[in-house]
Coordinates of C-alpha atoms in Angstrom, one line a residue:
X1 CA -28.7 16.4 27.9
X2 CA -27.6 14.1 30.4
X3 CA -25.1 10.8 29.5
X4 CA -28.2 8.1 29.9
X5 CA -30.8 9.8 28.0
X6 CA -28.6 10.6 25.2
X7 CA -27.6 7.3 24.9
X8 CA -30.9 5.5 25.3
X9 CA -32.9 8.0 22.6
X10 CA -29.7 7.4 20.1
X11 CA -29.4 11.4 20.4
X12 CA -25.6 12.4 20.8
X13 CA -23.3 15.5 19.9
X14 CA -21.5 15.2 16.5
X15 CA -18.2 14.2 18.5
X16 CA -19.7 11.4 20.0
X17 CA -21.5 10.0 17.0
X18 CA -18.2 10.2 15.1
X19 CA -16.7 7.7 17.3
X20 CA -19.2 5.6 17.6
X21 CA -19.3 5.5 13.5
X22 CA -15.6 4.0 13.6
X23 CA -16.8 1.7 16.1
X24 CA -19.2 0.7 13.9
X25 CA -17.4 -0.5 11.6
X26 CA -15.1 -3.1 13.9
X27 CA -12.8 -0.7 14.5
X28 CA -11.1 -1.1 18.4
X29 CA -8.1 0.6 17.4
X30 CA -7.1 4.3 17.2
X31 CA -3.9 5.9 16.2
X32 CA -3.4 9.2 16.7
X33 CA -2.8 13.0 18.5
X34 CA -5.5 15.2 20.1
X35 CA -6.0 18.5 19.0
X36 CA -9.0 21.2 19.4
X37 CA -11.2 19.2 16.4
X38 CA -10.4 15.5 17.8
X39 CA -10.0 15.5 21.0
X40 CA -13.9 15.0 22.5
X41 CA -14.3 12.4 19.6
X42 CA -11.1 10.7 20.9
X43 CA -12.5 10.8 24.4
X44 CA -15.9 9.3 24.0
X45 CA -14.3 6.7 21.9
X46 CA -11.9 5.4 24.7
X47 CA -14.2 5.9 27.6
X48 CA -17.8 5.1 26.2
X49 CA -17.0 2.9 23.4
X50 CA -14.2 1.0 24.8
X51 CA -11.5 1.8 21.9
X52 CA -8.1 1.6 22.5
X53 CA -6.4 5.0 21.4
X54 CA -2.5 5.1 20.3
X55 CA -1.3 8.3 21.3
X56 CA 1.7 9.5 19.0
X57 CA 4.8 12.1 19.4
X58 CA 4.1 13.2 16.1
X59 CA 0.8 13.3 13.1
X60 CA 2.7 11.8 10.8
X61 CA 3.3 8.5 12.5
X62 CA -0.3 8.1 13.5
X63 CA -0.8 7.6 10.0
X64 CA 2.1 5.3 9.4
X65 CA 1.1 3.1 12.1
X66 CA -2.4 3.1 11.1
X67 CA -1.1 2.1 7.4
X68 CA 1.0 -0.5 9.1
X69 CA -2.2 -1.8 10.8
X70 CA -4.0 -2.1 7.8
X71 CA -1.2 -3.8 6.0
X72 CA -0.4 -6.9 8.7
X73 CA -4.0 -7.3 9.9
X74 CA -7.6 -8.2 8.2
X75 CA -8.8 -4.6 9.9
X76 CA -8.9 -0.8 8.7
X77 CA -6.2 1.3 10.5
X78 CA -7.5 4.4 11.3
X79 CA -5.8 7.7 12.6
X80 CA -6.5 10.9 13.9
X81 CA -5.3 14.2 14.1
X82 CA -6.0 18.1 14.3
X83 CA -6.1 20.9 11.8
X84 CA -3.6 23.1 10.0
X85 CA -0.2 22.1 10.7
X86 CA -1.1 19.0 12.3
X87 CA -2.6 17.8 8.8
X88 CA 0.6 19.4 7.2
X89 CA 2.8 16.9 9.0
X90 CA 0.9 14.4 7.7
X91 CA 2.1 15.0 4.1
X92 CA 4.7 12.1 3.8
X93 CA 3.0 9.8 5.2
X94 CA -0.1 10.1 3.3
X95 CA 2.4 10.3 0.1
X96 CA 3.5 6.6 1.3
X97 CA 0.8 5.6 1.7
X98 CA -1.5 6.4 -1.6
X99 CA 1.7 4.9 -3.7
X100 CA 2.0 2.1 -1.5
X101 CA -2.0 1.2 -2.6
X102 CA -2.6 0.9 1.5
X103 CA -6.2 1.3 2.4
X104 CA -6.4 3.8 5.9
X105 CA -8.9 6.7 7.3
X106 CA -7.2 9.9 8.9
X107 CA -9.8 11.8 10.4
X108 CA -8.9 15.0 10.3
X109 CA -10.2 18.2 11.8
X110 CA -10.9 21.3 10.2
X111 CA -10.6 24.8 11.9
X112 CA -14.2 26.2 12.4
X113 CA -16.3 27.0 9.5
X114 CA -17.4 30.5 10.6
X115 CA -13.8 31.8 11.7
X116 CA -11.9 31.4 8.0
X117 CA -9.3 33.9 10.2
X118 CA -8.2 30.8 12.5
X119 CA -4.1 30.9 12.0
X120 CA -4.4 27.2 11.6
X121 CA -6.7 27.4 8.8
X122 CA -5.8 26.1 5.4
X123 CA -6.8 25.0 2.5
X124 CA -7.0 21.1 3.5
X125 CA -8.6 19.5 0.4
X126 CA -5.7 20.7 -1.7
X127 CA -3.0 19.8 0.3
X128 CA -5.1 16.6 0.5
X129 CA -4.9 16.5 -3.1
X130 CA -0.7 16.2 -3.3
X131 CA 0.0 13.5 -1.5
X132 CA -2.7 11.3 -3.7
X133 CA -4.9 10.3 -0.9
X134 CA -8.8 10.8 -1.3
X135 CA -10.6 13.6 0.0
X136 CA -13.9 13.3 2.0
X137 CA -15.4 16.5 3.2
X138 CA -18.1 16.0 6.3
X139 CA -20.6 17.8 4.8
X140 CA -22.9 18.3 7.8
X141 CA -23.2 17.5 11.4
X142 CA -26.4 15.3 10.6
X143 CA -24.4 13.6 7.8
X144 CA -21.3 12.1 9.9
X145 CA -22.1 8.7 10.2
X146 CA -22.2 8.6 6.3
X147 CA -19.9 10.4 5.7
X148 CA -17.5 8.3 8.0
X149 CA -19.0 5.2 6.1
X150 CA -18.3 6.8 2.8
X151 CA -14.8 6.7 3.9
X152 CA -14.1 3.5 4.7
X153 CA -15.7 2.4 1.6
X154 CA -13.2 4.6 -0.5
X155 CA -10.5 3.1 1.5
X156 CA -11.3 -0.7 1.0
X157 CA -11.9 0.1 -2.8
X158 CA -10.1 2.5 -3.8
X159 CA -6.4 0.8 -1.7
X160 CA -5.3 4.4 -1.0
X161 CA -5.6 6.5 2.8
X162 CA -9.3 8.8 2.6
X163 CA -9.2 11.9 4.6
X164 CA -12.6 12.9 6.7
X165 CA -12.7 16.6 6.9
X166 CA -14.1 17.3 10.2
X167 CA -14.8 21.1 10.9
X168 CA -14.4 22.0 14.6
X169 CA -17.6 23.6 14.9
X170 CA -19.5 20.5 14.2
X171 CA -18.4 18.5 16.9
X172 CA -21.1 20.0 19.7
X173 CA -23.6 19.8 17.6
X174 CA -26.6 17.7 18.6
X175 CA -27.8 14.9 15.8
X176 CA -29.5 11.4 15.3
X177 CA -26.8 8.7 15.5
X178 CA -27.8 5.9 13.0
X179 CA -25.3 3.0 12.2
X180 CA -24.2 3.1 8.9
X181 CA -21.5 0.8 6.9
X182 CA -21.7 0.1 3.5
X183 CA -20.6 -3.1 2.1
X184 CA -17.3 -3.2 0.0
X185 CA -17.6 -5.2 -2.7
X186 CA -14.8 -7.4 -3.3
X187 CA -15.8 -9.8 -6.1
X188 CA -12.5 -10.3 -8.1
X189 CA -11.9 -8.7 -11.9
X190 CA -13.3 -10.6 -14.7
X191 CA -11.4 -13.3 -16.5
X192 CA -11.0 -12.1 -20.3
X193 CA -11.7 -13.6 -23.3
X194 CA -11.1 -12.6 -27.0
X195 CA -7.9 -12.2 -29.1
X196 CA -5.8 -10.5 -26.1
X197 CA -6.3 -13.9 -23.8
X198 CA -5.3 -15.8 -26.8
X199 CA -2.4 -13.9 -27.6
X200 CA -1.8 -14.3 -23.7
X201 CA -1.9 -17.8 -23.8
X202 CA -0.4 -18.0 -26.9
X203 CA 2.9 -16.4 -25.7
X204 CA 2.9 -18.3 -22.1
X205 CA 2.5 -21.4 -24.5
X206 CA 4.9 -21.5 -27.0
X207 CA 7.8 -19.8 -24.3
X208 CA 10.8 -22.4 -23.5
X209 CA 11.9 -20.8 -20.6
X210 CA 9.1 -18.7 -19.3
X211 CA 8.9 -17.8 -16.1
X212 CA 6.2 -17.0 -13.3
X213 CA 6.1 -13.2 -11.7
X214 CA 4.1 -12.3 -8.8
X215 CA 3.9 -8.6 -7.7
X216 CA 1.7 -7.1 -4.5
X217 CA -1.5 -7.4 -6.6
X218 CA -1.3 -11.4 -6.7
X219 CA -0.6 -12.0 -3.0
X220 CA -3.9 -13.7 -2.4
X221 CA -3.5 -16.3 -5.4
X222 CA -0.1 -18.0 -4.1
X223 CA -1.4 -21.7 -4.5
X224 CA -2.8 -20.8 -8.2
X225 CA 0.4 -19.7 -9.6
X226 CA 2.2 -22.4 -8.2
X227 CA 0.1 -24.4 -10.0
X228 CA 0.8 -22.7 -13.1
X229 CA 4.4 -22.9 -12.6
X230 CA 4.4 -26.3 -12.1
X231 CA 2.5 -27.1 -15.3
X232 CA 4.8 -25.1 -17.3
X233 CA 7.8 -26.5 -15.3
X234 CA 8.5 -22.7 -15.1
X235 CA 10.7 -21.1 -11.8
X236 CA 9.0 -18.4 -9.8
X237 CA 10.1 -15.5 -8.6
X238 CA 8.5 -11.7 -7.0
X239 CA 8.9 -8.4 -6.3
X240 CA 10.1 -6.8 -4.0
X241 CA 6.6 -6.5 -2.6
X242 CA 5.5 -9.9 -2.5
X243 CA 9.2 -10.9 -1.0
X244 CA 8.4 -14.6 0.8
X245 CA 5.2 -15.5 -1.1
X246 CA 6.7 -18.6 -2.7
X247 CA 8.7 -19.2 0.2
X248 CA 9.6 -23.2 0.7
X249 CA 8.5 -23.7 -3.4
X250 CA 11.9 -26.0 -5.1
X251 CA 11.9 -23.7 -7.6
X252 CA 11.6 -19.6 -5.9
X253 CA 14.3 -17.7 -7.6
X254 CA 13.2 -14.8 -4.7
X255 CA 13.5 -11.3 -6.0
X256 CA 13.2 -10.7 -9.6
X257 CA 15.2 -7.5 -10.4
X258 CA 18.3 -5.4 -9.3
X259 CA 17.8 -7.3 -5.9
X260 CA 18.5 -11.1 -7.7
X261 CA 21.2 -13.0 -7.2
X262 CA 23.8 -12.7 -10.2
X263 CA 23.0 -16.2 -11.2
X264 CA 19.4 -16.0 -11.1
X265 CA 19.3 -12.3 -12.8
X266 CA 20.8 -14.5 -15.7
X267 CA 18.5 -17.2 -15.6
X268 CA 16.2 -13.7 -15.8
X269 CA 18.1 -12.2 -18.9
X270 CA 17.8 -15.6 -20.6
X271 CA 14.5 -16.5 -20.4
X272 CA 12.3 -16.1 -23.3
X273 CA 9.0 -15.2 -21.4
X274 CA 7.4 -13.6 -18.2
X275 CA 4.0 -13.9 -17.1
X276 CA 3.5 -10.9 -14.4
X277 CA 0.6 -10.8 -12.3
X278 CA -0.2 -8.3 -9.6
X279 CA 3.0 -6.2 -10.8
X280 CA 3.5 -2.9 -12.0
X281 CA 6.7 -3.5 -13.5
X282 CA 8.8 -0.4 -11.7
X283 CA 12.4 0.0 -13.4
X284 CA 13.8 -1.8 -10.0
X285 CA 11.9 -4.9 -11.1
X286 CA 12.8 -4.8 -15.1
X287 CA 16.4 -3.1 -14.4
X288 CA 14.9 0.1 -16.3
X289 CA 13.9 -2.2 -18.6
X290 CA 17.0 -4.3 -19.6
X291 CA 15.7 -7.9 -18.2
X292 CA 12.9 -7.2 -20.6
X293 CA 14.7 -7.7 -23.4
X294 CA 14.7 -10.3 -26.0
X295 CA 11.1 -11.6 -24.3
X296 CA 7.5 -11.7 -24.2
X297 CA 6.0 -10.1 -21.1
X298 CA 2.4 -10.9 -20.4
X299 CA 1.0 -8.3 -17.7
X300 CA -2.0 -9.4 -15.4
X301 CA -3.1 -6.5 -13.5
X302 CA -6.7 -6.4 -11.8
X303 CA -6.3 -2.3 -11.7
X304 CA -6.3 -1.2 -15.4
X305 CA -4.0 2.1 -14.1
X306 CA -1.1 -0.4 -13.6
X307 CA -1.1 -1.9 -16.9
X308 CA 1.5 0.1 -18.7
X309 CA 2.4 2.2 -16.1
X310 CA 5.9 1.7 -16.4
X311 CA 6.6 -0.9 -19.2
X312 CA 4.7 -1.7 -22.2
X313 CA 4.1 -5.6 -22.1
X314 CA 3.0 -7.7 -25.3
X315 CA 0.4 -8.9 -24.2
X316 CA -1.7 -7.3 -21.4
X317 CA -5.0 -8.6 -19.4
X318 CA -7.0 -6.6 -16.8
X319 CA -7.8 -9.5 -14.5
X320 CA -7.7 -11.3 -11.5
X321 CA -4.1 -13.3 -10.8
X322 CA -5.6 -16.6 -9.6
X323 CA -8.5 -16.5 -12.0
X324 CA -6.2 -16.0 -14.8
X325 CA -3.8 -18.3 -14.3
X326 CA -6.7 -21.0 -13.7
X327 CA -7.3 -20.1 -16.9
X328 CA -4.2 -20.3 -18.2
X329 CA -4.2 -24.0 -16.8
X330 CA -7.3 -25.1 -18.6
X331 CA -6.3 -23.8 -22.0
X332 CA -2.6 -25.3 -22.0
X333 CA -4.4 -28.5 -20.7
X334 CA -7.2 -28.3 -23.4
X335 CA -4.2 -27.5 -26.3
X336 CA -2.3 -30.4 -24.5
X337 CA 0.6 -28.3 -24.4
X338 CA 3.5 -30.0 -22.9
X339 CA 5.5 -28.4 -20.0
X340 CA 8.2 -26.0 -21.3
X341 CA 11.3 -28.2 -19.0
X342 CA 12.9 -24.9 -18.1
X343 CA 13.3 -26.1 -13.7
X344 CA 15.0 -29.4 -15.7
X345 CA 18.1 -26.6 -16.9
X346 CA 18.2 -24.8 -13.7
X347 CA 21.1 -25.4 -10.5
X348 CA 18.4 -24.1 -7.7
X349 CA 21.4 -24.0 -5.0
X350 CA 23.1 -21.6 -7.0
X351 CA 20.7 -19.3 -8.0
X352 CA 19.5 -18.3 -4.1
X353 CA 21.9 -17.2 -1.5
X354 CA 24.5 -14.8 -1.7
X355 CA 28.0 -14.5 -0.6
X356 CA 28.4 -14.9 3.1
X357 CA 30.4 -12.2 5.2
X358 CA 33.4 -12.9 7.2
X359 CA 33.8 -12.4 10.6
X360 CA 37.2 -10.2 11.8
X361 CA 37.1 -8.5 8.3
X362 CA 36.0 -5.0 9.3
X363 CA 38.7 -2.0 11.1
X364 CA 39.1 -1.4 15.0
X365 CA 35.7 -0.1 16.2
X366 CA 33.6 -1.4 13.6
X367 CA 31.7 -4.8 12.4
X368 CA 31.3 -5.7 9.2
X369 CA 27.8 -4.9 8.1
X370 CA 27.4 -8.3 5.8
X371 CA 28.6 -10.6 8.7
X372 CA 26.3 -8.9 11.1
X373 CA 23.4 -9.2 8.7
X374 CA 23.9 -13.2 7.9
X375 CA 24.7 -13.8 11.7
X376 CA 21.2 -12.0 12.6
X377 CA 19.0 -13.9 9.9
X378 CA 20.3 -17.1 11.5
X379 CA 19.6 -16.0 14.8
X380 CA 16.3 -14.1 14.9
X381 CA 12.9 -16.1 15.1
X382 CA 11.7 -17.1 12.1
X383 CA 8.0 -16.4 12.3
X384 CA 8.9 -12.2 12.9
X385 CA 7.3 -9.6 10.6
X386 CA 10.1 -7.6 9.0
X387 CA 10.1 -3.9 8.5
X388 CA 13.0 -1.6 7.1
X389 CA 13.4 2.1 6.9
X390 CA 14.6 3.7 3.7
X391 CA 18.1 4.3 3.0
X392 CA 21.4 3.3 1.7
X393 CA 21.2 0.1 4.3
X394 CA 18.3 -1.4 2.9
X395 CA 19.0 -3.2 -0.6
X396 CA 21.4 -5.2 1.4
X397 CA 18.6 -6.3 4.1
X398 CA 16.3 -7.0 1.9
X399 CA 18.3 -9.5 -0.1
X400 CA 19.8 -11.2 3.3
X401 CA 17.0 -10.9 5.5
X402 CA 13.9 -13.0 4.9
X403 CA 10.1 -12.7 5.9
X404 CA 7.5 -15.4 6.3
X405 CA 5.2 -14.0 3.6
X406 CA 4.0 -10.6 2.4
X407 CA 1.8 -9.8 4.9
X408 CA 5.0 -9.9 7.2
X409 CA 7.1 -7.9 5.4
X410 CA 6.7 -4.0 5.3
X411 CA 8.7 -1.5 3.1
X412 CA 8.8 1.8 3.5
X413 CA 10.0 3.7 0.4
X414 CA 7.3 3.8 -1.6
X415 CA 7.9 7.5 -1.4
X416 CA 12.0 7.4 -1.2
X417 CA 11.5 8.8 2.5
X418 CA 13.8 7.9 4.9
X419 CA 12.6 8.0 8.8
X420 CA 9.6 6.1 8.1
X421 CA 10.4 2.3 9.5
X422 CA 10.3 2.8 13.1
X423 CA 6.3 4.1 13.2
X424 CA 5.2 1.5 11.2
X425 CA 6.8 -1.3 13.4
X426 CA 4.8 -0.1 16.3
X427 CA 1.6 -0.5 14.3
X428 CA 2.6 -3.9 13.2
X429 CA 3.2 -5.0 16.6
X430 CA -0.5 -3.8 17.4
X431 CA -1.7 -5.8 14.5
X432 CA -0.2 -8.9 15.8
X433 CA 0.9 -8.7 19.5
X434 CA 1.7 -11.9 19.9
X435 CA 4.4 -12.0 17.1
X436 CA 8.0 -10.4 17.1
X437 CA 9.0 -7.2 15.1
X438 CA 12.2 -6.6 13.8
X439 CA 13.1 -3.4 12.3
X440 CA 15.8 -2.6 10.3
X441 CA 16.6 1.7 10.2
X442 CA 19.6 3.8 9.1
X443 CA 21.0 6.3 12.0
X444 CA 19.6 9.3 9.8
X445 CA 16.1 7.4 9.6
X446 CA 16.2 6.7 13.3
X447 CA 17.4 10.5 14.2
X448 CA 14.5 12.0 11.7
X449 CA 11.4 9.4 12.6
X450 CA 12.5 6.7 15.0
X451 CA 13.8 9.1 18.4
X452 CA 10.8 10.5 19.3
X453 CA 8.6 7.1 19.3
X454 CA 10.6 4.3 20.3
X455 CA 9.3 5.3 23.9
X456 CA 6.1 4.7 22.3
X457 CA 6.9 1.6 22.0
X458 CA 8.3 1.5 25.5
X459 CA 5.3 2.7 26.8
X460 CA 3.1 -0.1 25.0
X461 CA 5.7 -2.8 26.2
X462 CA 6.0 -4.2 22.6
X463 CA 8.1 -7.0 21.2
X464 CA 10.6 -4.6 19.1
X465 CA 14.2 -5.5 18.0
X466 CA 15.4 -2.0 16.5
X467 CA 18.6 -2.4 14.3
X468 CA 20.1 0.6 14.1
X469 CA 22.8 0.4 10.8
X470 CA 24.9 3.4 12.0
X471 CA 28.2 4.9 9.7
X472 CA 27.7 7.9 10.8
X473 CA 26.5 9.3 8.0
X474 CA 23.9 10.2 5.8
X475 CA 25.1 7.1 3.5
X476 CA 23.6 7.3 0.2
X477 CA 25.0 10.9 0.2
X478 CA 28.5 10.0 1.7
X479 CA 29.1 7.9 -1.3
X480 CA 28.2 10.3 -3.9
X481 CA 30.5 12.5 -3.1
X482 CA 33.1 9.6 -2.6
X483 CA 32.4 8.9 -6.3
X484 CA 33.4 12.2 -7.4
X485 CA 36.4 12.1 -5.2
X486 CA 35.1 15.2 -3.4
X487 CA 35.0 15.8 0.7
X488 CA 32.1 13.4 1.7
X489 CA 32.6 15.6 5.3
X490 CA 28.9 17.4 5.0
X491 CA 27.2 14.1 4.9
X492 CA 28.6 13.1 8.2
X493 CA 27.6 13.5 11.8
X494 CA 28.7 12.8 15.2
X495 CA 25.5 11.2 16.8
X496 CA 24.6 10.5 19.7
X497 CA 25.2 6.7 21.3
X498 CA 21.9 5.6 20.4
X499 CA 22.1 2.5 22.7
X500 CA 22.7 4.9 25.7
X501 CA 19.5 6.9 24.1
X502 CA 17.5 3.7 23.9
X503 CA 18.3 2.9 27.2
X504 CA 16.9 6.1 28.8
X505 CA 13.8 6.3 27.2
X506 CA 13.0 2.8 29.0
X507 CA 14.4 0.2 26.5
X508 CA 17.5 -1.7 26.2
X509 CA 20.1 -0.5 24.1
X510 CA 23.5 -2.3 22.9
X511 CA 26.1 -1.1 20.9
X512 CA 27.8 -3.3 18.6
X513 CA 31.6 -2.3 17.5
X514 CA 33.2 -6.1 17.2
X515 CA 32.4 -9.6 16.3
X516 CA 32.4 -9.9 20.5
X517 CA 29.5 -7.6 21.1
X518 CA 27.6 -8.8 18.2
X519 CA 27.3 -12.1 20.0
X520 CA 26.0 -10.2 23.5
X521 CA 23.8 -8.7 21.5
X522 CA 22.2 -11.9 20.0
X523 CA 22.4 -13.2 23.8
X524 CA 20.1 -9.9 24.4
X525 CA 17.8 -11.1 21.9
X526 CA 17.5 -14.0 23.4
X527 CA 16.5 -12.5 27.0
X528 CA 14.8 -9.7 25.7
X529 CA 12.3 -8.7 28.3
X530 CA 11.7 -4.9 26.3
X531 CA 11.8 -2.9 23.3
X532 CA 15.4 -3.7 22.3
X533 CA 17.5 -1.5 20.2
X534 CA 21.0 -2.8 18.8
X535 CA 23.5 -0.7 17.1
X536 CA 25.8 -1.9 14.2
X537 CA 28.8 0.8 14.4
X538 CA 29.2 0.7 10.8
X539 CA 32.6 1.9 8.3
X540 CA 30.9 4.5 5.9
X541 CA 33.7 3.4 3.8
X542 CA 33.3 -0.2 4.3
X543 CA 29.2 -0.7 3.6
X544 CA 27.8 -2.4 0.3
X545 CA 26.7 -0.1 -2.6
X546 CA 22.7 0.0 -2.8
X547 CA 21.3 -2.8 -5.6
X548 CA 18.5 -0.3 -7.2

């Protein structure tokens, strides 16, 4: 079968009808690495279909990019990668990506049907399984375009990565290619009625000093919780999450948790009521519990597996945010319920802001990491999408470093991985080329995830800044064994310069070991012309506890 006629007549191998089933669905981005299963499907989409594919050093960060993708732009992201251990190195990220409720599609070959001896053969749908991502198995050649459809629709509705299964012997098969893409409904959760909304309302009512919670499930109804908050004269505050969604609002208390301010976790403690919608209520958000007490909590969740998934509310509503609160409006403003006062009590300049650092304060060879962090947030543009890594670092970025909104902001430790931060940057910065990304990474992160693709980045000739917070050390470990006044000396390494190692894999590196070479670093953002990566040469001794 010749190129034309197989085109014209719709009549393609499986490989090719694959592809052109992502492309399909709007798809012109492709993260990914080629192996025996994917590799003619990979090469039909970029030369016949006009995809752009991503190529990765490693599986794993094909998916985190992709997840990245999905997270910063309207579109699917959408990896792929081999069989056997290429799917095995996929493990984490899936993992991050089914508890981080991130909608994505790894296709994923399979080795051949008829050889079960292949050495790279495994059992995929279990490992599948593990991680909590969805399963979909191709079930024939004839069937991929639904199948791939099937998978996308999983993705939008069920917010979790969906694995095709694509056996290796399908893929020179010859079928029909018909477009197929099934609609995703998207009509928001009911708004409730009966005794639990007026128990809801009733609670929200009566509360003095209540205040307004928004978690990643109310993202989309920022203007409708404001107006809530404002008729109950009631201070707002988020998760970590939704960090920046009531950004500019007189009354955003910021974080609500272990991450607040110690005047505004006492505003917290003394409040008599929270309305949370969109949140799951993790023990970083309640302080395992103890800003709960002494309080009504009203839980608004549009996903009935997050209501009481890890604190029992009074009063709980399965139910979209921004409908809700509407409705919250109407029935205060029916009942003529005057506004609680609570903003009236409440100092706004001291509850937001913390401590600044000092410059000159940290030993020979070192900057101090708060200094550095306060003199970055003033210095780097404003409209940047911010990503961290996990690690010891990160509590302290996330309180000092601010995003634009949600949708800018990406955290990586929904699994409690470290290494993660530097592979989703490069997916954000495909999701938005024309904006600046500024990751913040641990030196263990950057040595497990972040070496082998920051030339990736190179090579795509991205906007990065790359922060790399260096004490040598693997930090969170270091300080353990401080605690116990033991030998912290196995949770400490002798890296490499990574400025030097930034440098020769085509960016710009700088290393930062005084107040002086911070500021030629801040001159380097500035004049950036390439991925840049900075290093903060950090006392292991000398760096803020974590705030979890």
């Amino acid at each position: 079968m010749n190129g034309a006629k197989d085109m014209s007549d719709a009549r393609r191998f499986t490989h090719r009808s694959i592809a052109q089933s992502v492309v399909d669905h709007g798809i012109d981005t492709m993260f990914g690495l080629m192996g025996d299963a994917n590799l003619f499907m990979v090469d039909y989409y970029v030369r016949s279909c006009g995809g752009t594919f991503v190529p990765t050093a490693f599986e794993g960060s094909a998916v985190l990019m992709a997840l990245a993708y999905s997270h910063v732009s309207e579109n699917m992201g959408v990896a792929t990668v081999t069989h056997g251990p290429a799917l095995t190195n996929c493990v984490t990220a899936l993992t991050e990506g089914a508890r981080g409720h991130i909608p994505m599609v790894l296709l994923a070959g399979d080795t051949p049907v008829m050889n079960p001896q292949n050495l790279q053969n495994i059992d995929q749908r279990e490992l599948v399984k593990v991680t909590g991502a969805g399963f979909e198995q191709m079930r024939a050649p004839e069937t991929a375009a639904h199948d791939i459809a099937h998978a996308f629709y999983r993705a939008h509705v069920e917010k979790r990565p969906i694995v095709v299964n694509m056996p290796t012997d399908f893929m020179w098969r010859e079928v029909v290619h018909e477009k197929v893409v099934f609609r995703a409904f998207s009509a928001p959760a009911y708004v409730p009625e009966g005794e639990d909304l007026d128990e809801a309302v009733g609670m929200i009512a009566s509360a003095k000093r209540p205040i307004i919670l928004a978690g990643g499930g109310a993202v989309g109804s920022r203007d409708k919780l404001i107006r809530l908050a404002d008729r109950l004269e009631a201070p707002l505050a988020t998760t970590l999450k939704a960090k920046g969604l009531f950004n500019g609002h007189p009354f955003n208390m910021d974080i609500f948790g272990t991450l607040s301010t110690p005047a505004a976790y006492d505003v917290i403690a003394s409040s008599d009521c929270v309305a949370c919608f969109g949140a799951s209520l993790h023990h970083f958000t309640t302080d395992k519990g103890a800003l709960m007490k002494g309080k009504r909590v009203v839980q608004i969740n549009d996903t009935v597996a997050e209501v009481s998934k890890n604190f029992h509310p009074d009063a709980a509503l399965v139910a979209d945010a921004g409908l809700t609160a509407d409705n919250i409006v109407y029935w205060l403003d029916e009942a003529e319920i005057p506004p609680s006062g609570f903003t009236k009590e409440l100092d706004m300049m001291s509850l937001t802001g913390y401590p600044r650092g000092q410059a000159g304060k940290a030993k020979p060879g070192f900057v101090s990491y708060v200094y550095a962090l306060d003199r970055l947030e003033r210095i780097l543009p404003k409209d940047r999408i911010l990503t961290t890594d996990g690690g010891r670092f990160m509590t302290e970025v996330w309180c000092r470093i601010s995003a634009p909104d949600p949708k800018s902001f990406l955290v990586t430790a929904n699994f409690g991985s470290i290494g993660l931060g530097l592979q989703e940057a490069i997916g954000a910065g495909l999701a938005a080329p024309d904006r600046l990304v500024v990751l913040f990474t641990g030196d263990g992160g950057f040595m497990m995830g972040g070496m082998n693709e920051f030339n990736t980045a190179v090579r795509l000739k991205q906007d990065l800044i790359v922060i790399i917070c260096n004490d040598s050390a693997y930090g969170a470990e270091h300080i353990q064994f401080l605690d116990r006044k033991m030998d912290p000396g196995l949770a400490q390494f002798d890296w490499p310069n990574f400025a030097d190692v930034a440098t020769a894999l085509g960016g710009q590196g700088i290393c930062v070991r005084s107040d002086d070479e911070l500021e030629v670093a801040i001159k380097a953002i500035e004049t950036r012309q390439c991925p840049l990566l900075i290093e903060l040469r950090l006392d292991p001794n000398d760096v803020p506890r974590m705030r979890l």
